Coordinates of C-alpha atoms in Angstrom, one line a residue:
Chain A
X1 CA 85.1 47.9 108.6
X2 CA 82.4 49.9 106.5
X3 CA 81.7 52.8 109.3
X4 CA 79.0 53.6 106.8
X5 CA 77.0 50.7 108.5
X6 CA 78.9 50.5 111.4
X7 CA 77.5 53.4 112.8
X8 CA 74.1 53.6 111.0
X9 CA 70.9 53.7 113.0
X10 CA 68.5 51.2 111.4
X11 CA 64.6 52.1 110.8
X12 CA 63.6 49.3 112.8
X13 CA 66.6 50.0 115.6
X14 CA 65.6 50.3 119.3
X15 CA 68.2 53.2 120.4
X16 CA 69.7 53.3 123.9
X17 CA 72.0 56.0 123.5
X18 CA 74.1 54.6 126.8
X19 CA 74.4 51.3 125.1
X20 CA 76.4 53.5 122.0
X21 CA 80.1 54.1 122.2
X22 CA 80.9 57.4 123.1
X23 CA 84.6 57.1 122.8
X24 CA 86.9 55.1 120.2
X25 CA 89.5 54.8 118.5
X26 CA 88.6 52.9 115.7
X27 CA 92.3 50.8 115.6
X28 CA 94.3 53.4 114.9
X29 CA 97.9 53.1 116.8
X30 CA 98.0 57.2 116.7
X31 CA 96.2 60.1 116.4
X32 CA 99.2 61.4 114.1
X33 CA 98.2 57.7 111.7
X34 CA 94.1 59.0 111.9
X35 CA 95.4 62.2 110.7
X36 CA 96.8 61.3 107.8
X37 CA 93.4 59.1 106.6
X38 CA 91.6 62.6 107.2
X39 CA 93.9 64.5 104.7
X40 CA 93.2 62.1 102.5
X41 CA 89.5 61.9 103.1
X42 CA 89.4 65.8 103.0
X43 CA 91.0 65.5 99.3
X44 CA 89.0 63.2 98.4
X45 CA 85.7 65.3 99.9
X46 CA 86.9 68.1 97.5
X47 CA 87.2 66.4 94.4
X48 CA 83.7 65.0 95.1
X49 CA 82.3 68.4 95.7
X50 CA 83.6 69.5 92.6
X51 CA 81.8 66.8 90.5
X52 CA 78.5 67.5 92.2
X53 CA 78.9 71.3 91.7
X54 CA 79.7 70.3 87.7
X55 CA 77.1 68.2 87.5
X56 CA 74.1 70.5 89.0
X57 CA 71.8 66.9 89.5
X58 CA 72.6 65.9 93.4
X59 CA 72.3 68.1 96.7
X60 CA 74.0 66.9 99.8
X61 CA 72.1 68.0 102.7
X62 CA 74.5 66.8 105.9
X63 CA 72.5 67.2 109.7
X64 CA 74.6 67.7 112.5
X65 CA 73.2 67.6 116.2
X66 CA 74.1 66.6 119.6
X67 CA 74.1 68.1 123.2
X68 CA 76.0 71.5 123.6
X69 CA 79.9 71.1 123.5
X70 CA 79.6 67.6 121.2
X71 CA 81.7 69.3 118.4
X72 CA 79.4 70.2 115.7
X73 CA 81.4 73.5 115.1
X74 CA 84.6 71.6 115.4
X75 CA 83.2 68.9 112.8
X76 CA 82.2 71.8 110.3
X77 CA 85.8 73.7 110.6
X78 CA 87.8 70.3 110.4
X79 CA 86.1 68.4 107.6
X80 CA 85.4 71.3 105.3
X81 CA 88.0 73.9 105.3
X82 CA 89.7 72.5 102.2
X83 CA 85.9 71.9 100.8
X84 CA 85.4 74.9 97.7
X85 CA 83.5 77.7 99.9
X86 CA 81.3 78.4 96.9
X87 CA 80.0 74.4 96.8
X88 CA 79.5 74.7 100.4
X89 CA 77.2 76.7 102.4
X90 CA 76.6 76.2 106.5
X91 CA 73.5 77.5 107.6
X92 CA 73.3 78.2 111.8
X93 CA 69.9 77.3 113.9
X94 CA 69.7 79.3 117.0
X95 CA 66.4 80.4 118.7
X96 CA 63.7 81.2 116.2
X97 CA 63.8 84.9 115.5
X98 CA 59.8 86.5 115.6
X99 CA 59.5 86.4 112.1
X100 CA 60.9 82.6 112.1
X101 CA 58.2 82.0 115.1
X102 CA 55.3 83.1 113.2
X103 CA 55.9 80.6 110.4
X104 CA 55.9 76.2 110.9
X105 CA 59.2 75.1 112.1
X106 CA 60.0 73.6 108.9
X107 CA 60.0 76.9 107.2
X108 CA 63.6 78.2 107.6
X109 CA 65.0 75.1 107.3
X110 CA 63.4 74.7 103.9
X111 CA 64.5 78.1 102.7
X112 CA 68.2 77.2 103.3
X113 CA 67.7 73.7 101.7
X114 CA 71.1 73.0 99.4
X115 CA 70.3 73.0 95.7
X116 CA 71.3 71.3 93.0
X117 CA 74.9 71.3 92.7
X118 CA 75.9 71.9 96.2
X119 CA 76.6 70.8 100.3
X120 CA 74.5 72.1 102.8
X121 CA 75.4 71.7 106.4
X122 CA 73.0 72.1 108.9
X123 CA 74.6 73.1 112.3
X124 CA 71.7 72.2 114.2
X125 CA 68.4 71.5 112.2
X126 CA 65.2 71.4 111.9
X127 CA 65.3 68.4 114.7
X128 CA 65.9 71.2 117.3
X129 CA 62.0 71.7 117.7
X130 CA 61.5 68.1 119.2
X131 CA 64.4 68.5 121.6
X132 CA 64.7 71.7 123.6
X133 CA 60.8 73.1 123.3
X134 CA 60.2 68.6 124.3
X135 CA 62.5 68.9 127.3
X136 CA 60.4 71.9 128.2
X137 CA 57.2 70.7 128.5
X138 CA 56.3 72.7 126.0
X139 CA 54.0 69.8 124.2
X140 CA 53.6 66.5 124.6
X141 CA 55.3 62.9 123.5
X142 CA 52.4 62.5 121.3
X143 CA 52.9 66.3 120.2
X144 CA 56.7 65.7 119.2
X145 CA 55.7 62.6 117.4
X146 CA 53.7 64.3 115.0
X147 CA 55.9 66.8 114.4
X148 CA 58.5 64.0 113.7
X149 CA 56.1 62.4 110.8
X150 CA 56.1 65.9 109.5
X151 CA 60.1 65.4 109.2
X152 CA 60.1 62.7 107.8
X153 CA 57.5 64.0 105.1
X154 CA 60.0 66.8 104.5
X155 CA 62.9 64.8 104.2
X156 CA 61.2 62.1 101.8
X157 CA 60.3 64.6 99.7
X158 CA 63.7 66.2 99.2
X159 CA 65.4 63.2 99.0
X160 CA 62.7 62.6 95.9
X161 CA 63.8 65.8 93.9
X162 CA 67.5 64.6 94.3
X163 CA 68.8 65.6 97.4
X164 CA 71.2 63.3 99.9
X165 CA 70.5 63.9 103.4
X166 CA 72.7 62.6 106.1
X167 CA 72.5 63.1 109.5
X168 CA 75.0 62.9 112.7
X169 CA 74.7 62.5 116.1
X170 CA 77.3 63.4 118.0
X171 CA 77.7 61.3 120.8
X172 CA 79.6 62.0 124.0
X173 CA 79.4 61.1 127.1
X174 CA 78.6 63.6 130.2
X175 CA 82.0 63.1 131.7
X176 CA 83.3 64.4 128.1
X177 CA 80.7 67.2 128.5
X178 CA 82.2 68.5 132.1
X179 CA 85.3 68.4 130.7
X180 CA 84.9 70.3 127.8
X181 CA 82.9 73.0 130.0
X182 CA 85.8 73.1 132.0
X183 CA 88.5 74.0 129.5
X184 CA 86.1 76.7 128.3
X185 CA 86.1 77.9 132.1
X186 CA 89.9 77.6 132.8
X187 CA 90.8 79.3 128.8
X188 CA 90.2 83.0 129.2
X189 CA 90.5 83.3 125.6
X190 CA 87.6 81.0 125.0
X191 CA 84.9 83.2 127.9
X192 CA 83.1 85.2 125.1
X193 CA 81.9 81.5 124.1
X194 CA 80.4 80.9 127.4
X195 CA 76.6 81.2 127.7
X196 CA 75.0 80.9 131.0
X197 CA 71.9 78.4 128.8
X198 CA 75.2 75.8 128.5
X199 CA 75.1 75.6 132.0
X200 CA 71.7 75.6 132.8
X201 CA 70.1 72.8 129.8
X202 CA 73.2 70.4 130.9
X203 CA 70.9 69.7 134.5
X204 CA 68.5 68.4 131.7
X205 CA 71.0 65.9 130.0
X206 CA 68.9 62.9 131.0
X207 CA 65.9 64.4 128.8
X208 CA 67.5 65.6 125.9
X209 CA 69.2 61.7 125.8
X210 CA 65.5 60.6 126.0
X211 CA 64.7 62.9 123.6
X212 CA 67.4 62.0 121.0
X213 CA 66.8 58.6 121.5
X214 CA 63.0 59.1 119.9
X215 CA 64.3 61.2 117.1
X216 CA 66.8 58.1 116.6
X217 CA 64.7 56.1 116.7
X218 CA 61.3 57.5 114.5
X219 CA 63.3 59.6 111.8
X220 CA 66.4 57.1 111.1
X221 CA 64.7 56.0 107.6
X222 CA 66.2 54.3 104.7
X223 CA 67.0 57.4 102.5
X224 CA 67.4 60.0 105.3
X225 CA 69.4 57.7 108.0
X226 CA 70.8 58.4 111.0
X227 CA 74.2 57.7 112.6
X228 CA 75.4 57.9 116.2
X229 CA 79.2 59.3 116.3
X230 CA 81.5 58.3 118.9
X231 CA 82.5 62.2 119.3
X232 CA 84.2 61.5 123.0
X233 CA 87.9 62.0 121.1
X234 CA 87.3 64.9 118.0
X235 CA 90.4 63.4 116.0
X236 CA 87.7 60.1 115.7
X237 CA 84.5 61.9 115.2
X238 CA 86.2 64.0 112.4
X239 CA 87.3 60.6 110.4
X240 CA 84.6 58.8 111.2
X241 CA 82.3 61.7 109.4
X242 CA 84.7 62.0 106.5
X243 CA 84.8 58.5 105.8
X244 CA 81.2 57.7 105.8
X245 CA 80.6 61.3 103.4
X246 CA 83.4 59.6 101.5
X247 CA 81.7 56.4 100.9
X248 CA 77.9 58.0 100.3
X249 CA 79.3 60.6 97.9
X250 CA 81.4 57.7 96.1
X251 CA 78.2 55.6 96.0
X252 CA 76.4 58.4 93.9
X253 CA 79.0 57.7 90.7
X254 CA 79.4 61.5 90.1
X255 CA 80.6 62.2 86.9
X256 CA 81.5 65.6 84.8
X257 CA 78.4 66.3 82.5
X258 CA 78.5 65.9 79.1
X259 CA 79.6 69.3 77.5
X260 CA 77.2 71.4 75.7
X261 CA 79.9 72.9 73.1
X262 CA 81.9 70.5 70.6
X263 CA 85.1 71.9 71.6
X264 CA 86.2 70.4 68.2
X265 CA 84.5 73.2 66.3
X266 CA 86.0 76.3 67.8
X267 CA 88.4 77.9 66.8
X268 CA 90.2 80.9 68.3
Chain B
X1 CA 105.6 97.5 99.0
X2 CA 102.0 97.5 100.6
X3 CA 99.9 96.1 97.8
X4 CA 96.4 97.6 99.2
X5 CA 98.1 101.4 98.2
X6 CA 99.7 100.0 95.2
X7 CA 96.3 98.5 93.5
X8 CA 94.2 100.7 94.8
X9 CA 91.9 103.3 92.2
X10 CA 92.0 106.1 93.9
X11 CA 88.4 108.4 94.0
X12 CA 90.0 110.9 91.6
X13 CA 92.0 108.7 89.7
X14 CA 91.1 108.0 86.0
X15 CA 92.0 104.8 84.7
X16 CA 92.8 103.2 81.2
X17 CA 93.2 99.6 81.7
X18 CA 95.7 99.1 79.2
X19 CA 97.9 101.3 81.1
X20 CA 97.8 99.2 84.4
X21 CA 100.0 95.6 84.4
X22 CA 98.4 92.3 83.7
X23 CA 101.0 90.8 84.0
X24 CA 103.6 91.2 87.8
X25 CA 105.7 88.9 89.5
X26 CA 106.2 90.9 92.6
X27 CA 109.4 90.3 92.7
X28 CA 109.7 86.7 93.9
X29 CA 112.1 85.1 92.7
X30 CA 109.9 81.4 92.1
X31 CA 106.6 80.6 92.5
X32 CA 107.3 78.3 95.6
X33 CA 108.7 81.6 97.0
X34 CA 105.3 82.8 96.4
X35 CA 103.3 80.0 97.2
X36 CA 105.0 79.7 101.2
X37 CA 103.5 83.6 101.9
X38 CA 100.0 82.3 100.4
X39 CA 100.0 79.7 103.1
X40 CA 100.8 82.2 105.9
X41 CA 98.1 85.0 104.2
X42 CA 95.8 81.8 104.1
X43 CA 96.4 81.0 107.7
X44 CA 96.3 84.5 108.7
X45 CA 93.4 85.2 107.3
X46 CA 91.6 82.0 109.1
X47 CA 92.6 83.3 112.2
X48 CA 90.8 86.7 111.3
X49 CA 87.6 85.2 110.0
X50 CA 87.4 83.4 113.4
X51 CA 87.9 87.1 115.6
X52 CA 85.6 88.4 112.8
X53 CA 82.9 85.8 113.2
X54 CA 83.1 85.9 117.5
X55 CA 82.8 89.7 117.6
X56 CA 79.7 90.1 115.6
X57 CA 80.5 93.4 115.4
X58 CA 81.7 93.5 111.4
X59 CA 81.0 92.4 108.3
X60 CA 83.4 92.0 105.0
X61 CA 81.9 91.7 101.3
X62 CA 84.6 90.9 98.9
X63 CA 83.4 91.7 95.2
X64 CA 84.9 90.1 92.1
X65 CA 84.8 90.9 88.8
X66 CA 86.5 90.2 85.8
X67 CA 86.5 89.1 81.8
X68 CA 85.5 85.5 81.4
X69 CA 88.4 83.2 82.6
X70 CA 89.9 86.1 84.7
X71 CA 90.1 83.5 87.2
X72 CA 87.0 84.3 90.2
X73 CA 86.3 80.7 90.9
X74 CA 90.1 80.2 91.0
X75 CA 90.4 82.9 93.6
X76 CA 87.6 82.1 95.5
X77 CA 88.7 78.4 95.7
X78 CA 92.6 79.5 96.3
X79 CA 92.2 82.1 98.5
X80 CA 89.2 80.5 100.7
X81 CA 89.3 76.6 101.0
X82 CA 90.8 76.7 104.3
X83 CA 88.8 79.4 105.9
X84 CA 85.8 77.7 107.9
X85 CA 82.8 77.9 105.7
X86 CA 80.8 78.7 108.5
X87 CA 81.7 82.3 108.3
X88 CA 82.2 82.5 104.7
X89 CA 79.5 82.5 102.1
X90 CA 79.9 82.8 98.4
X91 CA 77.5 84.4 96.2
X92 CA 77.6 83.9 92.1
X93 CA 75.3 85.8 90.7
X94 CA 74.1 84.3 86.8
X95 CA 71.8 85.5 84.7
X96 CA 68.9 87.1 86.6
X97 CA 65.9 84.6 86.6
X98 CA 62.9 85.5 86.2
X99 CA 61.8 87.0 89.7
X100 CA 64.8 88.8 90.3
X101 CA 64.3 90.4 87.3
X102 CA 61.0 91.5 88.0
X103 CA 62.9 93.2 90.8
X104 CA 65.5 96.6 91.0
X105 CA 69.0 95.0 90.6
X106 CA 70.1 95.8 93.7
X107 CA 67.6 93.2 94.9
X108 CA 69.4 90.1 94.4
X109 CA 72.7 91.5 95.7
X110 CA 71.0 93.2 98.9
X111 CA 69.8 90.1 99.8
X112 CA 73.0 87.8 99.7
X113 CA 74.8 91.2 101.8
X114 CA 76.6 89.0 104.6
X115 CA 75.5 89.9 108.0
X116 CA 77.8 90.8 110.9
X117 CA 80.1 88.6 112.1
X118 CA 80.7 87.1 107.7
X119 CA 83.0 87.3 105.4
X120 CA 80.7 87.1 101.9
X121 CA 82.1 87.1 98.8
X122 CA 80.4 87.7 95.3
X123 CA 81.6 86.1 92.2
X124 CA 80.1 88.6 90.2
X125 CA 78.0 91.3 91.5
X126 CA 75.7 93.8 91.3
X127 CA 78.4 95.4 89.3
X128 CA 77.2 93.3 86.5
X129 CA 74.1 95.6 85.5
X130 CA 76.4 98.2 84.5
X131 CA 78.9 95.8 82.3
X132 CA 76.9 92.9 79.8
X133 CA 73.6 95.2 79.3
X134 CA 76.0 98.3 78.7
X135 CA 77.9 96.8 76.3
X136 CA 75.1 95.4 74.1
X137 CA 73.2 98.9 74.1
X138 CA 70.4 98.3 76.3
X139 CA 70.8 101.2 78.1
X140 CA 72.8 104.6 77.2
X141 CA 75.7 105.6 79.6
X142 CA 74.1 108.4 81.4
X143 CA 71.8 105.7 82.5
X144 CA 74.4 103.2 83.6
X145 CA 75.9 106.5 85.3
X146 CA 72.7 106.5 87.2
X147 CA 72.7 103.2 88.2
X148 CA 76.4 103.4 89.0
X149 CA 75.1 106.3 91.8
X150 CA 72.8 104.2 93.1
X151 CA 75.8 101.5 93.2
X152 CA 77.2 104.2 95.3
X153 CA 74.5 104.8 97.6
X154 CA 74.2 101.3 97.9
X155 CA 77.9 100.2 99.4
X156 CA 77.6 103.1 101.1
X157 CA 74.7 102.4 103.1
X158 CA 76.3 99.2 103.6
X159 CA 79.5 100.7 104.8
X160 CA 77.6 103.0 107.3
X161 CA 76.0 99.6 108.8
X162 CA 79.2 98.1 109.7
X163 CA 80.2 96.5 106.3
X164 CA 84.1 96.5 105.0
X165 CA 83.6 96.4 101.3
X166 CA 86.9 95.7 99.1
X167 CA 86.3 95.1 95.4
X168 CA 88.8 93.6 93.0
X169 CA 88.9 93.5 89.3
X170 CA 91.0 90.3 87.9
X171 CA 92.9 92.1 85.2
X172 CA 94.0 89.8 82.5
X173 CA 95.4 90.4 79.0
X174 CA 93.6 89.8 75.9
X175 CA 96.0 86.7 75.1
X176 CA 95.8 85.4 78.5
X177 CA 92.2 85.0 78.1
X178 CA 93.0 83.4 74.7
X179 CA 95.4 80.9 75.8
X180 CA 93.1 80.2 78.8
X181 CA 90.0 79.4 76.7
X182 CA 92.6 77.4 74.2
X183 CA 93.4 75.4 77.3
X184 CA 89.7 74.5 78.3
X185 CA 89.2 73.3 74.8
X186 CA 92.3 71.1 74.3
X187 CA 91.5 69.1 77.8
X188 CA 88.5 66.7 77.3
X189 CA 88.3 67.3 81.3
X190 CA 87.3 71.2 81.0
X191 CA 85.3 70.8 78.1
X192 CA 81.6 70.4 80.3
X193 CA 82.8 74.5 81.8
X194 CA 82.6 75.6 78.1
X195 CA 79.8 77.7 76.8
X196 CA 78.8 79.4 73.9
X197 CA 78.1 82.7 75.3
X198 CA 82.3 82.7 76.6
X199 CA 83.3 82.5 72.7
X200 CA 80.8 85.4 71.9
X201 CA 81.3 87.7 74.2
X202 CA 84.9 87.6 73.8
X203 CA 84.2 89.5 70.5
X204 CA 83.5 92.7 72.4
X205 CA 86.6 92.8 74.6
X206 CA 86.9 96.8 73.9
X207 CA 83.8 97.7 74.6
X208 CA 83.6 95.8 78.3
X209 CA 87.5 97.3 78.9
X210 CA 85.3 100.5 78.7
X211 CA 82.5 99.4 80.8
X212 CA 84.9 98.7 83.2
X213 CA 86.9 102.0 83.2
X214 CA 83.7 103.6 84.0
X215 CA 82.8 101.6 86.7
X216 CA 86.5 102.0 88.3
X217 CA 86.4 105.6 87.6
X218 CA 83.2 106.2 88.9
X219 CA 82.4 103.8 92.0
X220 CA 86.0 103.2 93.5
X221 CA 85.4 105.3 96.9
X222 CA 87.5 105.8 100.1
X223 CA 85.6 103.4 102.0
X224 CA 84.3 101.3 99.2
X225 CA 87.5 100.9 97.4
X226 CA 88.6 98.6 93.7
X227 CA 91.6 97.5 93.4
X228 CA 92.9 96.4 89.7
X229 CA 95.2 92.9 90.2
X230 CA 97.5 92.1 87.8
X231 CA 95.9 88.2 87.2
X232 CA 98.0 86.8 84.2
X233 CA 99.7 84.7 86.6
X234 CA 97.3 82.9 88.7
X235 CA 99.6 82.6 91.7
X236 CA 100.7 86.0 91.7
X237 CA 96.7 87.4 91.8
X238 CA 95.9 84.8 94.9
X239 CA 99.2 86.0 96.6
X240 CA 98.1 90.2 96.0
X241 CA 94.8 90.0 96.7
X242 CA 94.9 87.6 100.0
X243 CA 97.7 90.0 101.1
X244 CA 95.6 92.9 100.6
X245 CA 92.7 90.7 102.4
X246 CA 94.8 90.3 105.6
X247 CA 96.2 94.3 105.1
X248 CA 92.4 95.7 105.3
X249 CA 91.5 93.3 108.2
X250 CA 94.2 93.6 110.2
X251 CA 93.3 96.9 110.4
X252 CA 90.0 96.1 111.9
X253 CA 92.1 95.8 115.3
X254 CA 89.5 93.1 115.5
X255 CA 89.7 90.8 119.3
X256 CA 87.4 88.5 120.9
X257 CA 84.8 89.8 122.7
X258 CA 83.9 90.7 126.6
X259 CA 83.0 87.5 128.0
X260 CA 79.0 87.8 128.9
X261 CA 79.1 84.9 131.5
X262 CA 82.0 85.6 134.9
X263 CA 84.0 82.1 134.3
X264 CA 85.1 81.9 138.4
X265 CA 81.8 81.9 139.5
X266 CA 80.8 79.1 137.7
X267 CA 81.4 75.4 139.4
X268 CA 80.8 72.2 137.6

């Protein structure tokens, strides 16, 4: 099964994010036999990266979002440690600083755009100003939809000067949610990661899904698509990711360039 | 034998390069021996960046420098594949471009200064004003003396912010560098890293061993400290320097942080 399609969000898809899978297992008879397939994904996600940081023509711009505890941190940590740090760079959307308020939301998210040559992850996006200030009230459907034209605009016209963009949701369900919370709550050694905002935006969960589901549905587009992760079990979400990055960055037939120094001629 | 004394240029200390070892084994007796305390320094190290990221409180810059071939890139890739890239960023600094020349060089390098809670590592440096424009004359050394104060003042202010600043110089042999460049151009694979510029500047090895000497004699400082790494044997300079890595951070006495939410009072 090609979970590059499998899991794709078409343009013309109607998304009902409680008609998705939040939890599988994709076949595999262990978690220890998935693990294997992402060691090898991981290698092969390395030797790709190297050929696009050789070649200096592609950018890989990778979107990750989902509701608070869905794994996007996990996702970063387990598919790219073993990914060259220097062909790799994570950029972190929290609450707008002033500065960052004062300018369009696209703005930082354009400055941390990956260049040529490299993997961008965004850990949260630009996608977080139709969710949580949407939720809020703090403008209207019609409001949010604009604003989602605007993404699309953006995206199109990266994916125009060479840049791959590829984004995840990560999709569990609110039983996973409480659960996660919990283990947070019972771990003292994970408290310092508790916020009392976790708790408070979960009461909202059934309009951030309504939310999401817009987003799904008006920025999934042919160059810039969208797919919905089963993220319920982590070991799955991870190989699921891998493998579709696998298959997109095979699809781009990365090569070494052409050297600019006839090696033939030197002589040391 | 602690490695961070051992490498270390002490403030006072006046160094000719050709006295200090390209060339060390450390003692093990293979280079599996070798590779099995990399994993643990590698793993260590991990677990630091994640106490380092959670307690926002610190922030490490790692400077490399070297000759061409001196093996950065290999370092970086070595050393920190395996650290999450979300609290890791690498900065190589090229040739300035245009704008950044228009600037001080301190600019550039100011800019890329990981914040707290990062490790940030530059492959090449600011360091690099004092060493190629040196050598070919465009400045006299009393004025790279200057700059090398401001250098100085620089890290220092860093430092005073919160910064741990560890700088290493790759410290290869003449005839490494040799058979390294002899390798790039006998495998058809290596031949797209080759430039002309590599084969050039080669021709004024003396005069950047100087350079150098007056950067390590004049800018290694107590809290902003170089360290000279034998790197002839690539294995033996990933094992010294991520040992030296974990030594300096270790003795951050880093921890999580004081949880800001009270974990029993919150029901699900």
């Amino acid at each position: 099964m090609k979970l590059k399609s499998h899991y794709l969000i078409k343009p013309d898809q109607k998304v009902k994010l409680s008609r998705l899978e939040t939890s599988e297992d994709g076949g595999f008879r262990s978690q220890e036999a998935a693990a294997a397939v992402l060691v090898k994904h991981r290698e092969t996600l390395a030797h790709l990266q190297e050929l696009l940081y050789a070649g200096q023509q592609r950018a890989v711009l990778i979107v990750l979002q989902g509701m608070d505890t869905a794994g996007k941190d996990g996702t970063i940590s387990h598919i790219f440690s073993g990914v060259n740090p220097q062909g790799c760079d994570v950029a972190s959307f929290k609450v707008p600083t002033p500065l960052e308020a004062r300018h369009d939301f696209l703005w930082r998210c354009h400055a941390m755009a990956p260049p040529k040559g490299m993997i961008g992850i965004f850990n949260r996006s630009h996608y977080e100003e139709v969710l949580s200030p949407r939720v809020h009230k703090l403008f209207s459907a019609k409001e949010a939809r604009a604003k989602m034209d605007e993404i699309n605009d953006f995206e199109e016209m990266l994916v125009n000067s060479g840049t791959v963009v590829l984004k995840f949701f990560l999709h569990i369900s609110r039983e996973e949610q409480t659960a996660r919370l919990q283990a947070r709550l019972d771990d003292p050694k994970k408290h310092w990661k508790l916020s009392a905002a976790d708790f408070k935006e979960r009461e909202f969960w059934p309009d951030y899904e309504q939310a999401y589901e817009d987003v799904l549905n008006r920025t999934s587009r042919k160059d810039a698509p969208w797919f919905v992760i089963p993220a319920d079990k982590k070991w799955y979400r991870n190989l699921a990711i891998s493998e579709i990055l696998v298959e997109a960055l095979k699809g781009l037939k990365l090569d070494y360039p052409t050297p600019t120094v006839d090696a033939a001629k030197i002589k040391l």
